[in-house]
PDB file of N, CA and C in Angstrom:
ATOM      1  N   VAL A  16     -14.528  -4.211 -14.261  1.00  0.00           N
ATOM      2  CA  VAL A  16     -14.021  -4.361 -12.906  1.00  0.00           C
ATOM      3  C   VAL A  16     -13.189  -5.637 -12.790  1.00  0.00           C
ATOM      4  N   LEU A  17     -13.628  -6.707 -13.421  1.00  0.00           N
ATOM      5  CA  LEU A  17     -12.876  -7.960 -13.349  1.00  0.00           C
ATOM      6  C   LEU A  17     -11.530  -7.849 -14.053  1.00  0.00           C
ATOM      7  N   ILE A  18     -11.511  -7.124 -15.174  1.00  0.00           N
ATOM      8  CA  ILE A  18     -10.242  -6.939 -15.884  1.00  0.00           C
ATOM      9  C   ILE A  18      -9.270  -6.174 -14.997  1.00  0.00           C
ATOM     10  N   TRP A  19      -9.747  -5.099 -14.362  1.00  0.00           N
ATOM     11  CA  TRP A  19      -8.868  -4.305 -13.510  1.00  0.00           C
ATOM     12  C   TRP A  19      -8.372  -5.126 -12.319  1.00  0.00           C
ATOM     13  N   GLY A  20      -9.255  -5.899 -11.710  1.00  0.00           N
ATOM     14  CA  GLY A  20      -8.858  -6.719 -10.567  1.00  0.00           C
ATOM     15  C   GLY A  20      -7.761  -7.701 -10.929  1.00  0.00           C
ATOM     16  N   TYR A  21      -7.915  -8.357 -12.065  1.00  0.00           N
ATOM     17  CA  TYR A  21      -6.898  -9.315 -12.502  1.00  0.00           C
ATOM     18  C   TYR A  21      -5.584  -8.609 -12.807  1.00  0.00           C
ATOM     19  N   LEU A  22      -5.640  -7.533 -13.593  1.00  0.00           N
ATOM     20  CA  LEU A  22      -4.414  -6.834 -13.975  1.00  0.00           C
ATOM     21  C   LEU A  22      -3.705  -6.235 -12.766  1.00  0.00           C
ATOM     22  N   HIS A  23      -4.461  -5.651 -11.856  1.00  0.00           N
ATOM     23  CA  HIS A  23      -3.848  -5.055 -10.670  1.00  0.00           C
ATOM     24  C   HIS A  23      -3.169  -6.130  -9.819  1.00  0.00           C
ATOM     25  N   HIS A  24      -3.830  -7.251  -9.653  1.00  0.00           N
ATOM     26  CA  HIS A  24      -3.266  -8.347  -8.873  1.00  0.00           C
ATOM     27  C   HIS A  24      -2.004  -8.892  -9.543  1.00  0.00           C
ATOM     28  N   PHE A  25      -2.030  -9.036 -10.853  1.00  0.00           N
ATOM     29  CA  PHE A  25      -0.872  -9.540 -11.590  1.00  0.00           C
ATOM     30  C   PHE A  25       0.315  -8.583 -11.488  1.00  0.00           C
ATOM     31  N   ILE A  26       0.070  -7.291 -11.733  1.00  0.00           N
ATOM     32  CA  ILE A  26       1.152  -6.308 -11.690  1.00  0.00           C
ATOM     33  C   ILE A  26       1.695  -6.164 -10.271  1.00  0.00           C
ATOM     34  N   ALA A  27       0.828  -6.206  -9.274  1.00  0.00           N
ATOM     35  CA  ALA A  27       1.294  -6.138  -7.884  1.00  0.00           C
ATOM     36  C   ALA A  27       2.135  -7.361  -7.545  1.00  0.00           C
ATOM     37  N   GLY A  28       1.779  -8.519  -8.077  1.00  0.00           N
ATOM     38  CA  GLY A  28       2.582  -9.720  -7.864  1.00  0.00           C
ATOM     39  C   GLY A  28       3.966  -9.583  -8.468  1.00  0.00           C
ATOM     40  N   VAL A  29       4.036  -9.026  -9.675  1.00  0.00           N
ATOM     41  CA  VAL A  29       5.336  -8.784 -10.318  1.00  0.00           C
ATOM     42  C   VAL A  29       6.138  -7.789  -9.488  1.00  0.00           C
ATOM     43  N   ARG A  30       5.465  -6.775  -8.962  1.00  0.00           N
ATOM     44  CA  ARG A  30       6.126  -5.775  -8.110  1.00  0.00           C
ATOM     45  C   ARG A  30       6.746  -6.436  -6.876  1.00  0.00           C
ATOM     46  N   HIS A  31       5.990  -7.305  -6.240  1.00  0.00           N
ATOM     47  CA  HIS A  31       6.503  -7.967  -5.043  1.00  0.00           C
ATOM     48  C   HIS A  31       7.633  -8.935  -5.367  1.00  0.00           C
ATOM     49  N   LEU A  32       7.541  -9.621  -6.489  1.00  0.00           N
ATOM     50  CA  LEU A  32       8.644 -10.493  -6.898  1.00  0.00           C
ATOM     51  C   LEU A  32       9.909  -9.679  -7.129  1.00  0.00           C
ATOM     52  N   TYR A  33       9.774  -8.528  -7.789  1.00  0.00           N
ATOM     53  CA  TYR A  33      10.924  -7.660  -8.021  1.00  0.00           C
ATOM     54  C   TYR A  33      11.521  -7.188  -6.699  1.00  0.00           C
ATOM     55  N   MET A  34      10.660  -6.790  -5.768  1.00  0.00           N
ATOM     56  CA  MET A  34      11.147  -6.325  -4.474  1.00  0.00           C
ATOM     57  C   MET A  34      11.864  -7.448  -3.722  1.00  0.00           C
ATOM     58  N   ASP A  35      11.349  -8.668  -3.822  1.00  0.00           N
ATOM     59  CA  ASP A  35      11.989  -9.800  -3.155  1.00  0.00           C
ATOM     60  C   ASP A  35      13.339 -10.129  -3.776  1.00  0.00           C
ATOM     61  N   MET A  36      13.440 -10.036  -5.087  1.00  0.00           N
ATOM     62  CA  MET A  36      14.685 -10.400  -5.764  1.00  0.00           C
ATOM     63  C   MET A  36      15.777  -9.357  -5.573  1.00  0.00           C
ATOM     64  N   THR A  37      15.396  -8.084  -5.487  1.00  0.00           N
ATOM     65  CA  THR A  37      16.405  -7.026  -5.396  1.00  0.00           C
ATOM     66  C   THR A  37      16.543  -6.451  -3.994  1.00  0.00           C
ATOM     67  N   HIS A  38      15.762  -6.908  -3.059  1.00  0.00           N
ATOM     68  CA  HIS A  38      15.789  -6.408  -1.679  1.00  0.00           C
ATOM     69  C   HIS A  38      15.527  -4.902  -1.632  1.00  0.00           C
ATOM     70  N   SER A  39      14.659  -4.433  -2.514  1.00  0.00           N
ATOM     71  CA  SER A  39      14.311  -3.008  -2.581  1.00  0.00           C
ATOM     72  C   SER A  39      13.146  -2.712  -1.647  1.00  0.00           C
ATOM     73  N   VAL A  40      13.390  -2.871  -0.359  1.00  0.00           N
ATOM     74  CA  VAL A  40      12.318  -2.666   0.602  1.00  0.00           C
ATOM     75  C   VAL A  40      12.595  -1.365   1.355  1.00  0.00           C
ATOM     76  N   SER A  41      11.941  -0.326   0.908  1.00  0.00           N
ATOM     77  CA  SER A  41      12.002   0.958   1.601  1.00  0.00           C
ATOM     78  C   SER A  41      10.649   1.633   1.431  1.00  0.00           C
ATOM     79  N   LYS A  42      10.375   2.560   2.305  1.00  0.00           N
ATOM     80  CA  LYS A  42       9.080   3.242   2.248  1.00  0.00           C
ATOM     81  C   LYS A  42       8.938   4.035   0.948  1.00  0.00           C
ATOM     82  N   GLU A  43      10.016   4.684   0.520  1.00  0.00           N
ATOM     83  CA  GLU A  43       9.966   5.488  -0.699  1.00  0.00           C
ATOM     84  C   GLU A  43       9.719   4.620  -1.926  1.00  0.00           C
ATOM     85  N   PHE A  44      10.458   3.507  -2.025  1.00  0.00           N
ATOM     86  CA  PHE A  44      10.272   2.618  -3.170  1.00  0.00           C
ATOM     87  C   PHE A  44       8.886   1.988  -3.138  1.00  0.00           C
ATOM     88  N   GLY A  45       8.413   1.643  -1.965  1.00  0.00           N
ATOM     89  CA  GLY A  45       7.084   1.053  -1.844  1.00  0.00           C
ATOM     90  C   GLY A  45       5.992   1.989  -2.326  1.00  0.00           C
ATOM     91  N   LYS A  46       6.091   3.256  -1.947  1.00  0.00           N
ATOM     92  CA  LYS A  46       5.085   4.231  -2.375  1.00  0.00           C
ATOM     93  C   LYS A  46       5.140   4.473  -3.878  1.00  0.00           C
ATOM     94  N   SER A  47       6.342   4.637  -4.411  1.00  0.00           N
ATOM     95  CA  SER A  47       6.442   4.917  -5.845  1.00  0.00           C
ATOM     96  C   SER A  47       6.035   3.711  -6.682  1.00  0.00           C
ATOM     97  N   SER A  48       6.422   2.511  -6.261  1.00  0.00           N
ATOM     98  CA  SER A  48       6.046   1.330  -7.040  1.00  0.00           C
ATOM     99  C   SER A  48       4.552   1.039  -6.917  1.00  0.00           C
ATOM    100  N   ALA A  49       3.939   1.395  -5.797  1.00  0.00           N
ATOM    101  CA  ALA A  49       2.488   1.236  -5.665  1.00  0.00           C
ATOM    102  C   ALA A  49       1.760   2.180  -6.620  1.00  0.00           C
ATOM    103  N   SER A  50       2.261   3.393  -6.760  1.00  0.00           N
ATOM    104  CA  SER A  50       1.661   4.345  -7.702  1.00  0.00           C
ATOM    105  C   SER A  50       1.799   3.856  -9.140  1.00  0.00           C
ATOM    106  N   VAL A  51       2.972   3.342  -9.475  1.00  0.00           N
ATOM    107  CA  VAL A  51       3.194   2.806 -10.823  1.00  0.00           C
ATOM    108  C   VAL A  51       2.273   1.621 -11.074  1.00  0.00           C
ATOM    109  N   THR A  52       2.101   0.768 -10.074  1.00  0.00           N
ATOM    110  CA  THR A  52       1.212  -0.386 -10.203  1.00  0.00           C
ATOM    111  C   THR A  52      -0.214   0.060 -10.489  1.00  0.00           C
ATOM    112  N   LEU A  53      -0.691   1.054  -9.772  1.00  0.00           N
ATOM    113  CA  LEU A  53      -2.053   1.547  -9.972  1.00  0.00           C
ATOM    114  C   LEU A  53      -2.228   2.161 -11.355  1.00  0.00           C
ATOM    115  N   VAL A  54      -1.280   2.997 -11.764  1.00  0.00           N
ATOM    116  CA  VAL A  54      -1.372   3.655 -13.070  1.00  0.00           C
ATOM    117  C   VAL A  54      -1.312   2.628 -14.197  1.00  0.00           C
ATOM    118  N   LEU A  55      -0.395   1.663 -14.102  1.00  0.00           N
ATOM    119  CA  LEU A  55      -0.295   0.627 -15.132  1.00  0.00           C
ATOM    120  C   LEU A  55      -1.564  -0.205 -15.218  1.00  0.00           C
ATOM    121  N   SER A  56      -2.096  -0.594 -14.075  1.00  0.00           N
ATOM    122  CA  SER A  56      -3.295  -1.434 -14.105  1.00  0.00           C
ATOM    123  C   SER A  56      -4.489  -0.672 -14.676  1.00  0.00           C
ATOM    124  N   LEU A  57      -4.624   0.603 -14.340  1.00  0.00           N
ATOM    125  CA  LEU A  57      -5.722   1.398 -14.899  1.00  0.00           C
ATOM    126  C   LEU A  57      -5.541   1.623 -16.399  1.00  0.00           C
ATOM    127  N   GLY A  58      -4.309   1.913 -16.810  1.00  0.00           N
ATOM    128  CA  GLY A  58      -4.035   2.118 -18.234  1.00  0.00           C
ATOM    129  C   GLY A  58      -4.293   0.872 -19.056  1.00  0.00           C
ATOM    130  N   LEU A  59      -3.818  -0.264 -18.580  1.00  0.00           N
ATOM    131  CA  LEU A  59      -4.052  -1.518 -19.298  1.00  0.00           C
ATOM    132  C   LEU A  59      -5.526  -1.893 -19.303  1.00  0.00           C
ATOM    133  N   THR A  60      -6.245  -1.547 -18.246  1.00  0.00           N
ATOM    134  CA  THR A  60      -7.684  -1.818 -18.206  1.00  0.00           C
ATOM    135  C   THR A  60      -8.410  -1.025 -19.284  1.00  0.00           C
ATOM    136  N   VAL A  61      -8.041   0.238 -19.453  1.00  0.00           N
ATOM    137  CA  VAL A  61      -8.657   1.062 -20.493  1.00  0.00           C
ATOM    138  C   VAL A  61      -8.350   0.484 -21.873  1.00  0.00           C
ATOM    139  N   VAL A  62      -7.098   0.096 -22.098  1.00  0.00           N
ATOM    140  CA  VAL A  62      -6.706  -0.456 -23.400  1.00  0.00           C
ATOM    141  C   VAL A  62      -7.429  -1.765 -23.677  1.00  0.00           C
ATOM    142  N   LEU A  63      -7.417  -2.678 -22.728  1.00  0.00           N
ATOM    143  CA  LEU A  63      -8.074  -3.966 -22.945  1.00  0.00           C
ATOM    144  C   LEU A  63      -9.592  -3.832 -23.007  1.00  0.00           C
ATOM    145  N   GLY A  64     -10.155  -2.919 -22.230  1.00  0.00           N
ATOM    146  CA  GLY A  64     -11.592  -2.678 -22.294  1.00  0.00           C
ATOM    147  C   GLY A  64     -12.002  -2.117 -23.649  1.00  0.00           C
ATOM    148  N   ALA A  65     -11.203  -1.193 -24.177  1.00  0.00           N
ATOM    149  CA  ALA A  65     -11.487  -0.637 -25.501  1.00  0.00           C
ATOM    150  C   ALA A  65     -11.384  -1.718 -26.570  1.00  0.00           C
ATOM    151  N   LYS A  66     -10.387  -2.578 -26.443  1.00  0.00           N
ATOM    152  CA  LYS A  66     -10.239  -3.683 -27.400  1.00  0.00           C
ATOM    153  C   LYS A  66     -11.410  -4.654 -27.278  1.00  0.00           C
ATOM    154  N   LEU A  67     -11.813  -4.939 -26.064  1.00  0.00           N
ATOM    155  CA  LEU A  67     -12.917  -5.864 -25.828  1.00  0.00           C
ATOM    156  C   LEU A  67     -14.227  -5.352 -26.436  1.00  0.00           C
ATOM    157  N   PHE A  68     -14.464  -4.049 -26.335  1.00  0.00           N
ATOM    158  CA  PHE A  68     -15.696  -3.468 -26.857  1.00  0.00           C
ATOM    159  C   PHE A  68     -15.562  -2.988 -28.303  1.00  0.00           C
ATOM    160  N   GLY A  69     -14.439  -3.306 -28.933  1.00  0.00           N
ATOM    161  CA  GLY A  69     -14.272  -3.022 -30.355  1.00  0.00           C
ATOM    162  C   GLY A  69     -14.076  -1.562 -30.706  1.00  0.00           C
ATOM    163  N   LEU A  70     -13.494  -0.794 -29.817  1.00  0.00           N
ATOM    164  CA  LEU A  70     -13.278   0.623 -30.097  1.00  0.00           C
ATOM    165  C   LEU A  70     -12.075   0.868 -31.001  1.00  0.00           C
ATOM    166  N   TYR A  71     -11.228  -0.144 -31.168  1.00  0.00           N
ATOM    167  CA  TYR A  71     -10.113  -0.032 -32.116  1.00  0.00           C
ATOM    168  C   TYR A  71      -9.779  -1.372 -32.672  1.00  0.00           C
TER     169      TYR A  71
END
């Protein structure tokens, strides 16, 4: 849970920085980038969790 919390917060921060730099503020972009943020954070959590527990 701690790994996911950190990764999700980090990726969401990068998302917001990107939105601030490119002025990509729209409802459609917000929804799609939120989905990408969730999928990336969950995927990285699985990878790092597997590495942490020695599965590979």
